[in-house]
Amino acid sequence: MPSKPPSLLPEDDSYIKLLDELKRQIRSAQVKATLAVNRE
């Protein structure tokens, strides 16, 4: 029976929270950039 291959990503909650916050900040920056372009 083969063993489970090692995961390339850490599975702890702090990493997941970090990614969620990063995604939120990216979305926010994208919205701000879109609004700035539309104002011009």
PDB file with SEQRES, HELIX, SHEET and CRYST1 records, atoms N, CA, C and O in Angstrom:
SEQRES   1 A   40  MET PRO SER LYS PRO PRO SER LEU LEU PRO GLU ASP ASP          
SEQRES   2 A   40  SER TYR ILE LYS LEU LEU ASP GLU LEU LYS ARG GLN ILE          
SEQRES   3 A   40  ARG SER ALA GLN VAL LYS ALA THR LEU ALA VAL ASN ARG          
SEQRES   4 A   40  GLU                                                          
HELIX    1 AA1 ASP A   13  ARG A   39  1                                  27    
CRYST1    1.000    1.000    1.000  90.00  90.00  90.00 P 1           1          
ATOM      1  N   MET A   1       0.845  -1.182   0.000  1.00  0.00           N  
ATOM      2  CA  MET A   1       0.000   0.000   0.000  1.00  0.00           C  
ATOM      3  C   MET A   1       0.887   1.241   0.000  1.00  0.00           C  
ATOM      4  O   MET A   1       1.654   1.439   0.942  1.00  0.00           O  
ATOM      5  N   PRO A   2       0.802   2.084  -1.035  1.00  0.00           N  
ATOM      6  CA  PRO A   2       1.683   3.261  -1.093  1.00  0.00           C  
ATOM      7  C   PRO A   2       1.310   4.293  -0.040  1.00  0.00           C  
ATOM      8  O   PRO A   2       0.138   4.488   0.283  1.00  0.00           O  
ATOM      9  N   SER A   3       2.319   4.935   0.475  1.00  0.00           N  
ATOM     10  CA  SER A   3       2.043   5.974   1.468  1.00  0.00           C  
ATOM     11  C   SER A   3       1.617   7.256   0.771  1.00  0.00           C  
ATOM     12  O   SER A   3       1.863   7.451  -0.419  1.00  0.00           O  
ATOM     13  N   LYS A   4       0.976   8.118   1.535  1.00  0.00           N  
ATOM     14  CA  LYS A   4       0.494   9.392   0.988  1.00  0.00           C  
ATOM     15  C   LYS A   4       1.695  10.264   0.621  1.00  0.00           C  
ATOM     16  O   LYS A   4       2.607  10.419   1.433  1.00  0.00           O  
ATOM     17  N   PRO A   5       1.714  10.839  -0.592  1.00  0.00           N  
ATOM     18  CA  PRO A   5       2.841  11.708  -0.956  1.00  0.00           C  
ATOM     19  C   PRO A   5       2.856  12.966  -0.086  1.00  0.00           C  
ATOM     20  O   PRO A   5       1.804  13.444   0.336  1.00  0.00           O  
ATOM     21  N   PRO A   6       4.020  13.487   0.172  1.00  0.00           N  
ATOM     22  CA  PRO A   6       4.083  14.685   1.019  1.00  0.00           C  
ATOM     23  C   PRO A   6       3.416  15.874   0.335  1.00  0.00           C  
ATOM     24  O   PRO A   6       3.529  16.067  -0.876  1.00  0.00           O  
ATOM     25  N   SER A   7       2.729  16.651   1.135  1.00  0.00           N  
ATOM     26  CA  SER A   7       2.054  17.837   0.606  1.00  0.00           C  
ATOM     27  C   SER A   7       3.077  18.941   0.374  1.00  0.00           C  
ATOM     28  O   SER A   7       4.011  19.107   1.158  1.00  0.00           O  
ATOM     29  N   LEU A   8       2.896  19.689  -0.699  1.00  0.00           N  
ATOM     30  CA  LEU A   8       3.797  20.803  -0.979  1.00  0.00           C  
ATOM     31  C   LEU A   8       3.406  22.047  -0.194  1.00  0.00           C  
ATOM     32  O   LEU A   8       4.200  22.980  -0.067  1.00  0.00           O  
ATOM     33  N   LEU A   9       2.183  22.062   0.334  1.00  0.00           N  
ATOM     34  CA  LEU A   9       1.707  23.223   1.082  1.00  0.00           C  
ATOM     35  C   LEU A   9       1.520  22.860   2.546  1.00  0.00           C  
ATOM     36  O   LEU A   9       1.049  21.768   2.865  1.00  0.00           O  
ATOM     37  N   PRO A  10       1.886  23.768   3.430  1.00  0.00           N  
ATOM     38  CA  PRO A  10       1.624  23.508   4.850  1.00  0.00           C  
ATOM     39  C   PRO A  10       0.118  23.486   5.098  1.00  0.00           C  
ATOM     40  O   PRO A  10      -0.636  24.170   4.407  1.00  0.00           O  
ATOM     41  N   GLU A  11      -0.309  22.720   6.059  1.00  0.00           N  
ATOM     42  CA  GLU A  11      -1.739  22.555   6.297  1.00  0.00           C  
ATOM     43  C   GLU A  11      -2.201  23.264   7.565  1.00  0.00           C  
ATOM     44  O   GLU A  11      -3.328  23.038   8.006  1.00  0.00           O  
ATOM     45  N   ASP A  12      -1.386  24.099   8.155  1.00  0.00           N  
ATOM     46  CA  ASP A  12      -1.813  24.742   9.392  1.00  0.00           C  
ATOM     47  C   ASP A  12      -2.717  25.948   9.111  1.00  0.00           C  
ATOM     48  O   ASP A  12      -2.684  26.526   8.024  1.00  0.00           O  
ATOM     49  N   ASP A  13      -3.519  26.310  10.108  1.00  0.00           N  
ATOM     50  CA  ASP A  13      -4.514  27.375   9.959  1.00  0.00           C  
ATOM     51  C   ASP A  13      -3.887  28.732   9.691  1.00  0.00           C  
ATOM     52  O   ASP A  13      -4.471  29.542   8.971  1.00  0.00           O  
ATOM     53  N   SER A  14      -2.720  29.000  10.248  1.00  0.00           N  
ATOM     54  CA  SER A  14      -2.119  30.321  10.060  1.00  0.00           C  
ATOM     55  C   SER A  14      -1.772  30.565   8.590  1.00  0.00           C  
ATOM     56  O   SER A  14      -1.883  31.692   8.108  1.00  0.00           O  
ATOM     57  N   TYR A  15      -1.358  29.534   7.887  1.00  0.00           N  
ATOM     58  CA  TYR A  15      -1.040  29.667   6.459  1.00  0.00           C  
ATOM     59  C   TYR A  15      -2.316  29.933   5.658  1.00  0.00           C  
ATOM     60  O   TYR A  15      -2.325  30.768   4.754  1.00  0.00           O  
ATOM     61  N   ILE A  16      -3.378  29.226   5.992  1.00  0.00           N  
ATOM     62  CA  ILE A  16      -4.663  29.422   5.313  1.00  0.00           C  
ATOM     63  C   ILE A  16      -5.174  30.838   5.564  1.00  0.00           C  
ATOM     64  O   ILE A  16      -5.668  31.491   4.645  1.00  0.00           O  
ATOM     65  N   LYS A  17      -5.059  31.312   6.796  1.00  0.00           N  
ATOM     66  CA  LYS A  17      -5.494  32.675   7.119  1.00  0.00           C  
ATOM     67  C   LYS A  17      -4.649  33.699   6.375  1.00  0.00           C  
ATOM     68  O   LYS A  17      -5.172  34.709   5.904  1.00  0.00           O  
ATOM     69  N   LEU A  18      -3.364  33.452   6.266  1.00  0.00           N  
ATOM     70  CA  LEU A  18      -2.480  34.360   5.534  1.00  0.00           C  
ATOM     71  C   LEU A  18      -2.897  34.440   4.065  1.00  0.00           C  
ATOM     72  O   LEU A  18      -2.973  35.530   3.498  1.00  0.00           O  
ATOM     73  N   LEU A  19      -3.164  33.306   3.460  1.00  0.00           N  
ATOM     74  CA  LEU A  19      -3.593  33.295   2.055  1.00  0.00           C  
ATOM     75  C   LEU A  19      -4.927  34.009   1.878  1.00  0.00           C  
ATOM     76  O   LEU A  19      -5.109  34.752   0.914  1.00  0.00           O  
ATOM     77  N   ASP A  20      -5.857  33.788   2.798  1.00  0.00           N  
ATOM     78  CA  ASP A  20      -7.157  34.462   2.710  1.00  0.00           C  
ATOM     79  C   ASP A  20      -6.999  35.972   2.804  1.00  0.00           C  
ATOM     80  O   ASP A  20      -7.637  36.712   2.055  1.00  0.00           O  
ATOM     81  N   GLU A  21      -6.158  36.431   3.711  1.00  0.00           N  
ATOM     82  CA  GLU A  21      -5.925  37.871   3.863  1.00  0.00           C  
ATOM     83  C   GLU A  21      -5.248  38.438   2.622  1.00  0.00           C  
ATOM     84  O   GLU A  21      -5.592  39.528   2.165  1.00  0.00           O  
ATOM     85  N   LEU A  22      -4.298  37.709   2.085  1.00  0.00           N  
ATOM     86  CA  LEU A  22      -3.607  38.154   0.874  1.00  0.00           C  
ATOM     87  C   LEU A  22      -4.583  38.263  -0.302  1.00  0.00           C  
ATOM     88  O   LEU A  22      -4.549  39.236  -1.055  1.00  0.00           O  
ATOM     89  N   LYS A  23      -5.440  37.272  -0.449  1.00  0.00           N  
ATOM     90  CA  LYS A  23      -6.445  37.309  -1.516  1.00  0.00           C  
ATOM     91  C   LYS A  23      -7.382  38.498  -1.334  1.00  0.00           C  
ATOM     92  O   LYS A  23      -7.751  39.154  -2.309  1.00  0.00           O  
ATOM     93  N   ARG A  24      -7.771  38.780  -0.084  1.00  0.00           N  
ATOM     94  CA  ARG A  24      -8.659  39.899   0.194  1.00  0.00           C  
ATOM     95  C   ARG A  24      -7.994  41.215  -0.193  1.00  0.00           C  
ATOM     96  O   ARG A  24      -8.626  42.082  -0.796  1.00  0.00           O  
ATOM     97  N   GLN A  25      -6.727  41.359   0.151  1.00  0.00           N  
ATOM     98  CA  GLN A  25      -5.999  42.588  -0.173  1.00  0.00           C  
ATOM     99  C   GLN A  25      -5.837  42.751  -1.685  1.00  0.00           C  
ATOM    100  O   GLN A  25      -5.934  43.862  -2.206  1.00  0.00           O  
ATOM    101  N   ILE A  26      -5.593  41.654  -2.382  1.00  0.00           N  
ATOM    102  CA  ILE A  26      -5.458  41.718  -3.844  1.00  0.00           C  
ATOM    103  C   ILE A  26      -6.780  42.145  -4.473  1.00  0.00           C  
ATOM    104  O   ILE A  26      -6.798  43.000  -5.358  1.00  0.00           O  
ATOM    105  N   ARG A  27      -7.890  41.552  -4.020  1.00  0.00           N  
ATOM    106  CA  ARG A  27      -9.201  41.929  -4.561  1.00  0.00           C  
ATOM    107  C   ARG A  27      -9.484  43.396  -4.307  1.00  0.00           C  
ATOM    108  O   ARG A  27      -9.989  44.099  -5.182  1.00  0.00           O  
ATOM    109  N   SER A  28      -9.157  43.859  -3.109  1.00  0.00           N  
ATOM    110  CA  SER A  28      -9.382  45.261  -2.759  1.00  0.00           C  
ATOM    111  C   SER A  28      -8.563  46.182  -3.663  1.00  0.00           C  
ATOM    112  O   SER A  28      -9.069  47.199  -4.139  1.00  0.00           O  
ATOM    113  N   ALA A  29      -7.317  45.833  -3.896  1.00  0.00           N  
ATOM    114  CA  ALA A  29      -6.458  46.641  -4.767  1.00  0.00           C  
ATOM    115  C   ALA A  29      -6.976  46.629  -6.203  1.00  0.00           C  
ATOM    116  O   ALA A  29      -6.909  47.646  -6.894  1.00  0.00           O  
ATOM    117  N   GLN A  30      -7.490  45.493  -6.654  1.00  0.00           N  
ATOM    118  CA  GLN A  30      -8.038  45.410  -8.012  1.00  0.00           C  
ATOM    119  C   GLN A  30      -9.258  46.313  -8.162  1.00  0.00           C  
ATOM    120  O   GLN A  30      -9.407  46.989  -9.180  1.00  0.00           O  
ATOM    121  N   VAL A  31     -10.128  46.329  -7.159  1.00  0.00           N  
ATOM    122  CA  VAL A  31     -11.318  47.182  -7.204  1.00  0.00           C  
ATOM    123  C   VAL A  31     -10.903  48.646  -7.210  1.00  0.00           C  
ATOM    124  O   VAL A  31     -11.438  49.439  -7.984  1.00  0.00           O  
ATOM    125  N   LYS A  32      -9.956  49.009  -6.356  1.00  0.00           N  
ATOM    126  CA  LYS A  32      -9.488  50.403  -6.312  1.00  0.00           C  
ATOM    127  C   LYS A  32      -8.886  50.817  -7.651  1.00  0.00           C  
ATOM    128  O   LYS A  32      -9.127  51.927  -8.126  1.00  0.00           O  
ATOM    129  N   ALA A  33      -8.110  49.937  -8.253  1.00  0.00           N  
ATOM    130  CA  ALA A  33      -7.496  50.247  -9.545  1.00  0.00           C  
ATOM    131  C   ALA A  33      -8.565  50.405 -10.626  1.00  0.00           C  
ATOM    132  O   ALA A  33      -8.473  51.299 -11.467  1.00  0.00           O  
ATOM    133  N   THR A  34      -9.567  49.548 -10.604  1.00  0.00           N  
ATOM    134  CA  THR A  34     -10.656  49.638 -11.583  1.00  0.00           C  
ATOM    135  C   THR A  34     -11.408  50.946 -11.429  1.00  0.00           C  
ATOM    136  O   THR A  34     -11.713  51.609 -12.420  1.00  0.00           O  
ATOM    137  N   LEU A  35     -11.708  51.320 -10.200  1.00  0.00           N  
ATOM    138  CA  LEU A  35     -12.418  52.580  -9.961  1.00  0.00           C  
ATOM    139  C   LEU A  35     -11.578  53.774 -10.399  1.00  0.00           C  
ATOM    140  O   LEU A  35     -12.105  54.731 -10.965  1.00  0.00           O  
ATOM    141  N   ALA A  36     -10.286  53.721 -10.140  1.00  0.00           N  
ATOM    142  CA  ALA A  36      -9.400  54.825 -10.534  1.00  0.00           C  
ATOM    143  C   ALA A  36      -9.356  54.970 -12.057  1.00  0.00           C  
ATOM    144  O   ALA A  36      -9.370  56.088 -12.571  1.00  0.00           O  
ATOM    145  N   VAL A  37      -9.305  53.868 -12.766  1.00  0.00           N  
ATOM    146  CA  VAL A  37      -9.277  53.906 -14.231  1.00  0.00           C  
ATOM    147  C   VAL A  37     -10.597  54.453 -14.763  1.00  0.00           C  
ATOM    148  O   VAL A  37     -10.610  55.236 -15.713  1.00  0.00           O  
ATOM    149  N   ASN A  38     -11.693  54.049 -14.161  1.00  0.00           N  
ATOM    150  CA  ASN A  38     -13.008  54.497 -14.629  1.00  0.00           C  
ATOM    151  C   ASN A  38     -13.237  55.979 -14.363  1.00  0.00           C  
ATOM    152  O   ASN A  38     -14.028  56.611 -15.063  1.00  0.00           O  
ATOM    153  N   ARG A  39     -12.564  56.542 -13.369  1.00  0.00           N  
ATOM    154  CA  ARG A  39     -12.710  57.966 -13.061  1.00  0.00           C  
ATOM    155  C   ARG A  39     -12.022  58.837 -14.102  1.00  0.00           C  
ATOM    156  O   ARG A  39     -12.403  59.991 -14.299  1.00  0.00           O  
ATOM    157  N   GLU A  40     -11.025  58.299 -14.760  1.00  0.00           N  
ATOM    158  CA  GLU A  40     -10.249  59.098 -15.724  1.00  0.00           C  
ATOM    159  C   GLU A  40     -10.988  59.303 -17.027  1.00  0.00           C  
ATOM    160  O   GLU A  40     -10.469  59.952 -17.935  1.00  0.00           O  
TER     161      GLU A  40                                                      
END                                                                             
